[in-house]
Structure formats: C-alpha cells, structure tokens
Amino acid sequence: MEWANDGKSKGGVLAHLERLEIQVNRSHKNLEDPQRAQAVEHALRIKIHKLRRLRDELRSEVKRRQARVRASIANEEPDQTQEIGEQEVAERRQENVKAILQAYRFTGLSGKLTSRGVCVCISTAFEGNLLDSYFIDLVLQKPLWIHHHSIPIFIPLEEISAKYLQTNIQRFLFCLCEYLNAYAGRKYQADRLQSDFAAYLARPLQRNPLCNLLSFTYKVELRGQLFLFCARLLYKDLTTTLPTDVTITYPETDALPPSWEEQRASHENLFFTKPLHQAFTSFARKGEKLDVTQV
C-alpha cells in the first residue's frame, strides 16, 4: 500500500506538477500574448500614423501638382492657339505663294518649296531677250523674313520689304520683278550702245551701277557737217526702261544752226520714247549719218 500510495502520490505529484507547469506556461503565455498584442498594436498604430501622414503628404502633393497642371494648361492654351494660328498663317502663305508662282510661271517668276518656305527665282527679260536671273529665299514664318538672296545691293529691297512683305506677298514679288526687269532693261540698252554703236561714241559711255544715269557724247553728220551732241539720260522712276529726264547739249561755243536745233530736239524726243539702241537706229532711218570717224 505504501508503495502504491507512494507511486500514487508520486504520480499525483508529478501530474500536479505537470498540471501546474502547464498552468504556469499557460499563465506565462496568457501574460505574454497581451504584451505581444500590445506591442503589435503599438507598432501598427505607429505604422498607421506613418501611413496616414504619408497619405496626407501624397494628397497635398497631388493637389499641388493638379494646381500646377491647371496653371500650365491655362498658360499653354493661348500659346498652343497662337502656335496653331501661326502654323495656319504659314500654310496659307505657302499656298498663296504656290498659287502665285503657278499662275505667273510664264512671266519670269518661278520657285520651289524648301524646308523653310519657298525659294523664288526672278528671270528678267527685255525685248524678248532672256537676261539675268535672281533668287530670293523666303522663310514662311511669322513674321515673314528673307533668309538669302542674290538681289543687287542697289535695288531697294529693304524699302520694298518694309512696304509689302508682311502684308501682301504678291505685291512684294511683283514690285521686286518691276525693279529687276527695269534695271535689266536699262543695262541691256547701255550694253547694246557700247557694243553696237561704240564707233559712234566720241567718248566712253558713263553709267552708274543702277544704270539710271547715262552720259555719252556721240557724233552726227548731216549735209557734210559734223557735230557733237552730249546726252544725259536720267531715270528717276526705277521701274521704267525709258528716261524721265533727257538733256542734249552742244559742247561747242558756236551756236547751232536752226536746222541742227531741230535735230537736237528730235533726238531728245526719240530718247524719251524709244530704247537707246532703237533711237540710234532711228537716226539712220531718217537720213542722219552717225559718223564713225575718230574725232
């Protein structure tokens, strides 16, 4: 019985100790769980606080960016509208220039489109003779401007551009054609006088680069008498090939006979109404002899 009691008591003690240990462990576990839960809850609260703070910061950043976007759109819309408007204007100008070049391709005005705009070629002519050609490279932007050109420096390109380039491209090109063709015509007449009638000149022809002021002395023989006439032709209108002022004088001190005064006046009228080389041809047709002897 004692052994049994001892075993029983041992078993009971051990079981009790085991139960106590389990209870202690459970108690410790129960004590640890609230602490762990509290620690986890504290950590979660900190994390939630950080997340809420980050959320608020993100909301503020979103609002700031939205405000910047709205301000940017408000500022860019007029620019985009202006850019679209400028592009439309450039396209319309390009189409206008193309139409002008196509409509007047037989008048010496031609051209081709470039990456910047259009390059216009102006071919000059006089009395059916093709003369020099010039080009002008236009940039079809706002404002319209000239990139390159071969227009002679004495042609008033700046003045023509200031008047018509921004307001009437067709008028600008036509006005430039008038100046260039008139210059080419005056130069052609002066060249013909020097080449075809050089022997009739008592002194070399004098002319300025624009060929709007010509001075020369020529010899005329009529009824066996030889006279020298000094001619001065002024072209005030730079878009014409006929002079606006003609002065013919007799360099000798003796007065001209009445018949020669009539010839002098007749020559002035011819220079007013005919190109220079045609006027000299008319002298011969009227029976006047242009003397080719050296004076």
PDB file of N, CA, C and O in Angstrom, residues 17-47:
ATOM      1  N   LEU A  17       2.328  18.522 -10.650  1.00  0.00           N
ATOM      2  CA  LEU A  17       3.395  19.419 -11.104  1.00  0.00           C
ATOM      3  C   LEU A  17       3.260  19.707 -12.605  1.00  0.00           C
ATOM      4  O   LEU A  17       3.483  20.824 -13.064  1.00  0.00           O
ATOM      5  N   GLU A  18       2.895  18.653 -13.333  1.00  0.00           N
ATOM      6  CA  GLU A  18       2.723  18.838 -14.779  1.00  0.00           C
ATOM      7  C   GLU A  18       1.585  19.806 -15.074  1.00  0.00           C
ATOM      8  O   GLU A  18       1.688  20.678 -15.942  1.00  0.00           O
ATOM      9  N   ARG A  19       0.491  19.587 -14.256  1.00  0.00           N
ATOM     10  CA  ARG A  19      -0.637  20.489 -14.446  1.00  0.00           C
ATOM     11  C   ARG A  19      -0.267  21.916 -14.076  1.00  0.00           C
ATOM     12  O   ARG A  19      -0.645  22.871 -14.755  1.00  0.00           O
ATOM     13  N   LEU A  20       0.505  22.013 -12.962  1.00  0.00           N
ATOM     14  CA  LEU A  20       0.943  23.347 -12.552  1.00  0.00           C
ATOM     15  C   LEU A  20       1.852  23.981 -13.611  1.00  0.00           C
ATOM     16  O   LEU A  20       1.755  25.169 -13.904  1.00  0.00           O
ATOM     17  N   GLU A  21       2.727  23.143 -14.178  1.00  0.00           N
ATOM     18  CA  GLU A  21       3.632  23.659 -15.198  1.00  0.00           C
ATOM     19  C   GLU A  21       2.846  24.127 -16.417  1.00  0.00           C
ATOM     20  O   GLU A  21       3.139  25.171 -17.009  1.00  0.00           O
ATOM     21  N   ILE A  22       1.853  23.289 -16.752  1.00  0.00           N
ATOM     22  CA  ILE A  22       1.021  23.679 -17.891  1.00  0.00           C
ATOM     23  C   ILE A  22       0.295  24.981 -17.593  1.00  0.00           C
ATOM     24  O   ILE A  22       0.211  25.885 -18.432  1.00  0.00           O
ATOM     25  N   GLN A  23      -0.224  25.044 -16.348  1.00  0.00           N
ATOM     26  CA  GLN A  23      -0.923  26.270 -15.967  1.00  0.00           C
ATOM     27  C   GLN A  23       0.016  27.472 -15.965  1.00  0.00           C
ATOM     28  O   GLN A  23      -0.347  28.569 -16.410  1.00  0.00           O
ATOM     29  N   VAL A  24       1.243  27.203 -15.430  1.00  0.00           N
ATOM     30  CA  VAL A  24       2.220  28.298 -15.412  1.00  0.00           C
ATOM     31  C   VAL A  24       2.563  28.726 -16.833  1.00  0.00           C
ATOM     32  O   VAL A  24       2.637  29.918 -17.153  1.00  0.00           O
ATOM     33  N   ASN A  25       2.768  27.684 -17.662  1.00  0.00           N
ATOM     34  CA  ASN A  25       3.082  28.014 -19.061  1.00  0.00           C
ATOM     35  C   ASN A  25       1.929  28.780 -19.720  1.00  0.00           C
ATOM     36  O   ASN A  25       2.137  29.740 -20.457  1.00  0.00           O
ATOM     37  N   ARG A  26       0.702  28.279 -19.430  1.00  0.00           N
ATOM     38  CA  ARG A  26      -0.462  28.974 -19.979  1.00  0.00           C
ATOM     39  C   ARG A  26      -0.559  30.390 -19.419  1.00  0.00           C
ATOM     40  O   ARG A  26      -0.897  31.333 -20.122  1.00  0.00           O
ATOM     41  N   SER A  27      -0.239  30.442 -18.087  1.00  0.00           N
ATOM     42  CA  SER A  27      -0.295  31.757 -17.456  1.00  0.00           C
ATOM     43  C   SER A  27       0.738  32.687 -18.068  1.00  0.00           C
ATOM     44  O   SER A  27       0.466  33.850 -18.361  1.00  0.00           O
ATOM     45  N   HIS A  28       1.964  32.115 -18.238  1.00  0.00           N
ATOM     46  CA  HIS A  28       3.013  32.923 -18.882  1.00  0.00           C
ATOM     47  C   HIS A  28       2.617  33.312 -20.313  1.00  0.00           C
ATOM     48  O   HIS A  28       2.842  34.426 -20.764  1.00  0.00           O
ATOM     49  N   LYS A  29       2.003  32.287 -20.959  1.00  0.00           N
ATOM     50  CA  LYS A  29       1.588  32.540 -22.333  1.00  0.00           C
ATOM     51  C   LYS A  29       0.504  33.595 -22.398  1.00  0.00           C
ATOM     52  O   LYS A  29       0.503  34.477 -23.247  1.00  0.00           O
ATOM     53  N   ASN A  30      -0.438  33.476 -21.444  1.00  0.00           N
ATOM     54  CA  ASN A  30      -1.509  34.471 -21.383  1.00  0.00           C
ATOM     55  C   ASN A  30      -0.967  35.848 -21.045  1.00  0.00           C
ATOM     56  O   ASN A  30      -1.489  36.856 -21.503  1.00  0.00           O
ATOM     57  N   LEU A  31       0.091  35.811 -20.166  1.00  0.00           N
ATOM     58  CA  LEU A  31       0.701  37.090 -19.829  1.00  0.00           C
ATOM     59  C   LEU A  31       1.472  37.667 -21.025  1.00  0.00           C
ATOM     60  O   LEU A  31       1.514  38.868 -21.224  1.00  0.00           O
ATOM     61  N   GLU A  32       2.112  36.780 -21.827  1.00  0.00           N
ATOM     62  CA  GLU A  32       2.897  37.238 -22.964  1.00  0.00           C
ATOM     63  C   GLU A  32       2.011  37.724 -24.110  1.00  0.00           C
ATOM     64  O   GLU A  32       2.339  38.667 -24.803  1.00  0.00           O
ATOM     65  N   ASP A  33       0.866  37.107 -24.365  1.00  0.00           N
ATOM     66  CA  ASP A  33       0.010  37.458 -25.505  1.00  0.00           C
ATOM     67  C   ASP A  33      -0.474  38.902 -25.434  1.00  0.00           C
ATOM     68  O   ASP A  33      -0.398  39.621 -26.442  1.00  0.00           O
ATOM     69  N   PRO A  34      -0.996  39.374 -24.293  1.00  0.00           N
ATOM     70  CA  PRO A  34      -1.394  40.788 -24.237  1.00  0.00           C
ATOM     71  C   PRO A  34      -0.219  41.731 -24.472  1.00  0.00           C
ATOM     72  O   PRO A  34      -0.362  42.764 -25.134  1.00  0.00           O
ATOM     73  N   GLN A  35       0.946  41.363 -23.936  1.00  0.00           N
ATOM     74  CA  GLN A  35       2.114  42.212 -24.156  1.00  0.00           C
ATOM     75  C   GLN A  35       2.498  42.237 -25.637  1.00  0.00           C
ATOM     76  O   GLN A  35       2.802  43.281 -26.207  1.00  0.00           O
ATOM     77  N   ARG A  36       2.452  40.987 -26.194  1.00  0.00           N
ATOM     78  CA  ARG A  36       2.771  40.928 -27.627  1.00  0.00           C
ATOM     79  C   ARG A  36       1.715  41.646 -28.443  1.00  0.00           C
ATOM     80  O   ARG A  36       2.033  42.374 -29.388  1.00  0.00           O
ATOM     81  N   ALA A  37       0.465  41.444 -28.059  1.00  0.00           N
ATOM     82  CA  ALA A  37      -0.613  42.121 -28.779  1.00  0.00           C
ATOM     83  C   ALA A  37      -0.498  43.627 -28.632  1.00  0.00           C
ATOM     84  O   ALA A  37      -0.722  44.393 -29.576  1.00  0.00           O
ATOM     85  N   GLN A  38      -0.126  44.024 -27.395  1.00  0.00           N
ATOM     86  CA  GLN A  38       0.035  45.453 -27.156  1.00  0.00           C
ATOM     87  C   GLN A  38       1.190  46.016 -27.982  1.00  0.00           C
ATOM     88  O   GLN A  38       1.092  47.108 -28.546  1.00  0.00           O
ATOM     89  N   ALA A  39       2.281  45.217 -28.031  1.00  0.00           N
ATOM     90  CA  ALA A  39       3.425  45.661 -28.827  1.00  0.00           C
ATOM     91  C   ALA A  39       3.065  45.729 -30.308  1.00  0.00           C
ATOM     92  O   ALA A  39       3.413  46.682 -31.022  1.00  0.00           O
ATOM     93  N   VAL A  40       2.338  44.679 -30.767  1.00  0.00           N
ATOM     94  CA  VAL A  40       1.916  44.668 -32.168  1.00  0.00           C
ATOM     95  C   VAL A  40       0.980  45.828 -32.454  1.00  0.00           C
ATOM     96  O   VAL A  40       1.079  46.514 -33.474  1.00  0.00           O
ATOM     97  N   GLU A  41       0.033  46.036 -31.493  1.00  0.00           N
ATOM     98  CA  GLU A  41      -0.908  47.142 -31.674  1.00  0.00           C
ATOM     99  C   GLU A  41      -0.184  48.480 -31.709  1.00  0.00           C
ATOM    100  O   GLU A  41      -0.499  49.362 -32.531  1.00  0.00           O
ATOM    101  N   HIS A  42       0.815  48.611 -30.827  1.00  0.00           N
ATOM    102  CA  HIS A  42       1.588  49.852 -30.808  1.00  0.00           C
ATOM    103  C   HIS A  42       2.334  50.053 -32.128  1.00  0.00           C
ATOM    104  O   HIS A  42       2.354  51.162 -32.681  1.00  0.00           O
ATOM    105  N   ALA A  43       2.921  48.931 -32.589  1.00  0.00           N
ATOM    106  CA  ALA A  43       3.636  49.014 -33.869  1.00  0.00           C
ATOM    107  C   ALA A  43       2.681  49.346 -35.007  1.00  0.00           C
ATOM    108  O   ALA A  43       2.998  50.140 -35.906  1.00  0.00           O
ATOM    109  N   LEU A  44       1.491  48.729 -34.969  1.00  0.00           N
ATOM    110  CA  LEU A  44       0.505  49.010 -36.012  1.00  0.00           C
ATOM    111  C   LEU A  44       0.030  50.451 -35.951  1.00  0.00           C
ATOM    112  O   LEU A  44      -0.189  51.091 -36.981  1.00  0.00           O
ATOM    113  N   ARG A  45      -0.158  50.946 -34.711  1.00  0.00           N
ATOM    114  CA  ARG A  45      -0.573  52.341 -34.577  1.00  0.00           C
ATOM    115  C   ARG A  45       0.486  53.280 -35.165  1.00  0.00           C
ATOM    116  O   ARG A  45       0.167  54.261 -35.849  1.00  0.00           O
ATOM    117  N   ILE A  46       1.761  52.965 -34.884  1.00  0.00           N
ATOM    118  CA  ILE A  46       2.841  53.780 -35.448  1.00  0.00           C
ATOM    119  C   ILE A  46       2.824  53.701 -36.974  1.00  0.00           C
ATOM    120  O   ILE A  46       2.958  54.710 -37.671  1.00  0.00           O
ATOM    121  N   LYS A  47       2.632  52.461 -37.476  1.00  0.00           N
ATOM    122  CA  LYS A  47       2.594  52.283 -38.926  1.00  0.00           C
ATOM    123  C   LYS A  47       1.405  53.002 -39.540  1.00  0.00           C
ATOM    124  O   LYS A  47       1.514  53.648 -40.595  1.00  0.00           O
TER     125      LYS A  47
END
